[in-house]
XYZ file of C-alpha atoms in Angstrom:
126
model
C -50.664 11.560 15.133
C -48.333 14.573 13.845
C -45.240 13.087 15.946
C -45.904 9.693 14.170
C -45.745 11.103 10.724
C -42.650 12.722 11.949
C -41.050 9.712 13.202
C -42.323 7.385 10.407
C -40.575 10.131 8.020
C -37.431 9.945 9.630
C -37.350 5.972 9.604
C -37.802 5.970 6.172
C -35.202 8.368 5.404
C -32.494 6.621 7.646
C -33.666 3.270 5.702
C -33.055 5.310 2.468
C -29.575 6.649 3.559
C -28.400 3.277 4.891
C -29.604 1.385 1.788
C -27.441 3.927 -0.120
C -24.322 2.669 2.085
C -24.907 -0.840 1.454
C -24.953 -0.640 -2.341
C -21.315 0.175 -2.167
C -19.221 -3.219 -2.334
C -15.693 -3.241 -0.791
C -13.173 -4.493 -2.791
C -10.758 -6.937 -1.430
C -6.927 -6.909 -2.414
C -5.091 -10.052 -2.502
C -1.914 -9.974 -0.091
C -0.135 -11.411 -3.142
C -0.495 -8.260 -5.280
C 1.830 -5.985 -3.128
C 4.052 -8.973 -2.250
C 7.365 -9.471 -3.938
C 11.032 -8.202 -3.999
C 11.022 -4.781 -5.903
C 13.961 -2.570 -6.718
C 14.241 1.401 -6.794
C 16.975 3.666 -7.291
C 18.244 6.565 -4.817
C 19.736 9.184 -6.627
C 21.006 10.991 -3.702
C 23.257 8.067 -2.658
C 23.600 6.438 -6.197
C 22.242 3.094 -4.472
C 20.070 0.623 -5.516
C 17.746 -0.795 -2.788
C 15.836 -3.683 -2.450
C 12.153 -3.331 -1.054
C 10.774 -7.042 -0.315
C 6.985 -7.144 0.798
C 5.723 -10.800 1.777
C 2.156 -11.987 1.772
C 2.028 -11.610 5.431
C 3.025 -7.737 4.769
C 6.389 -8.044 6.662
C 8.657 -5.622 4.801
C 12.511 -5.802 4.325
C 14.770 -3.245 3.164
C 18.146 -4.014 1.747
C 17.567 -7.514 3.612
C 16.759 -6.226 7.116
C 13.528 -6.300 8.538
C 11.499 -3.166 9.153
C 8.909 -3.099 12.108
C 5.720 -2.000 10.312
C 2.218 -2.326 10.465
C -0.381 -1.892 7.478
C -2.262 1.510 8.153
C -4.169 1.380 4.918
C -4.624 -0.729 1.748
C -6.557 -0.722 -1.133
C -5.916 -1.697 -4.861
C -3.843 0.990 -5.631
C -1.802 1.833 -2.465
C -0.563 0.123 0.580
C 0.475 2.370 3.475
C 2.847 0.940 6.250
C 3.901 2.849 9.363
C 7.173 2.050 11.133
C 8.184 2.260 14.743
C 9.045 5.760 14.606
C 5.900 7.091 13.053
C 6.869 7.413 9.603
C 4.771 6.497 6.428
C 5.985 3.734 3.746
C 3.700 3.682 0.815
C 3.721 1.783 -1.991
C 1.844 2.884 -5.151
C 0.814 0.710 -8.001
C -1.007 0.565 -11.361
C -3.369 -2.334 -12.252
C -0.528 -4.718 -12.945
C 2.067 -4.119 -9.986
C 3.583 -1.553 -7.678
C 5.024 1.417 -9.425
C 6.450 3.581 -6.750
C 7.827 3.913 -3.299
C 7.138 6.922 -1.110
C 9.507 7.031 2.010
C 8.460 9.772 4.372
C 11.544 9.576 6.541
C 13.586 11.012 3.626
C 10.360 12.891 2.254
C 11.077 11.117 -1.306
C 9.309 9.416 -3.788
C 11.133 6.576 -5.740
C 10.113 4.933 -9.086
C 10.501 1.186 -8.979
C 12.538 0.325 -11.675
C 12.481 -3.652 -11.868
C 11.150 -6.503 -10.121
C 14.230 -8.720 -8.600
C 15.198 -11.610 -10.909
C 16.086 -15.002 -9.637
C 19.816 -14.887 -8.967
C 20.556 -17.451 -11.458
C 18.986 -15.455 -14.033
C 20.655 -12.110 -12.935
C 23.172 -10.436 -14.944
C 26.173 -10.060 -13.008
C 27.007 -6.476 -11.760
C 30.115 -5.090 -13.001
C 32.427 -3.068 -10.512
């Protein structure tokens, strides 16, 4: 009889443990939240870069497709890993992406603005 009490106690403790796990609801992230064209300024080269993320999570940097896969995704961050093993991390607030971390350069860049439509963009002065 003693082994039955132990077995039942173990069973109920497992059930309680599992029920705590199921109380946590997983939040889904829309693929459109990080999608868009984002601009950031690199001070070392004094260049503005265009980072484009499509809803299917294809990533373009300055018009060139980067071969990446999504390594991690939540409401405030998406982490890509490229074919060389470097991470590209896009952090967001409640409204939009706000920074880009490029592990290859070990730098974090603030997203300065979303790309405007070509007909609405002011002309760049030379």
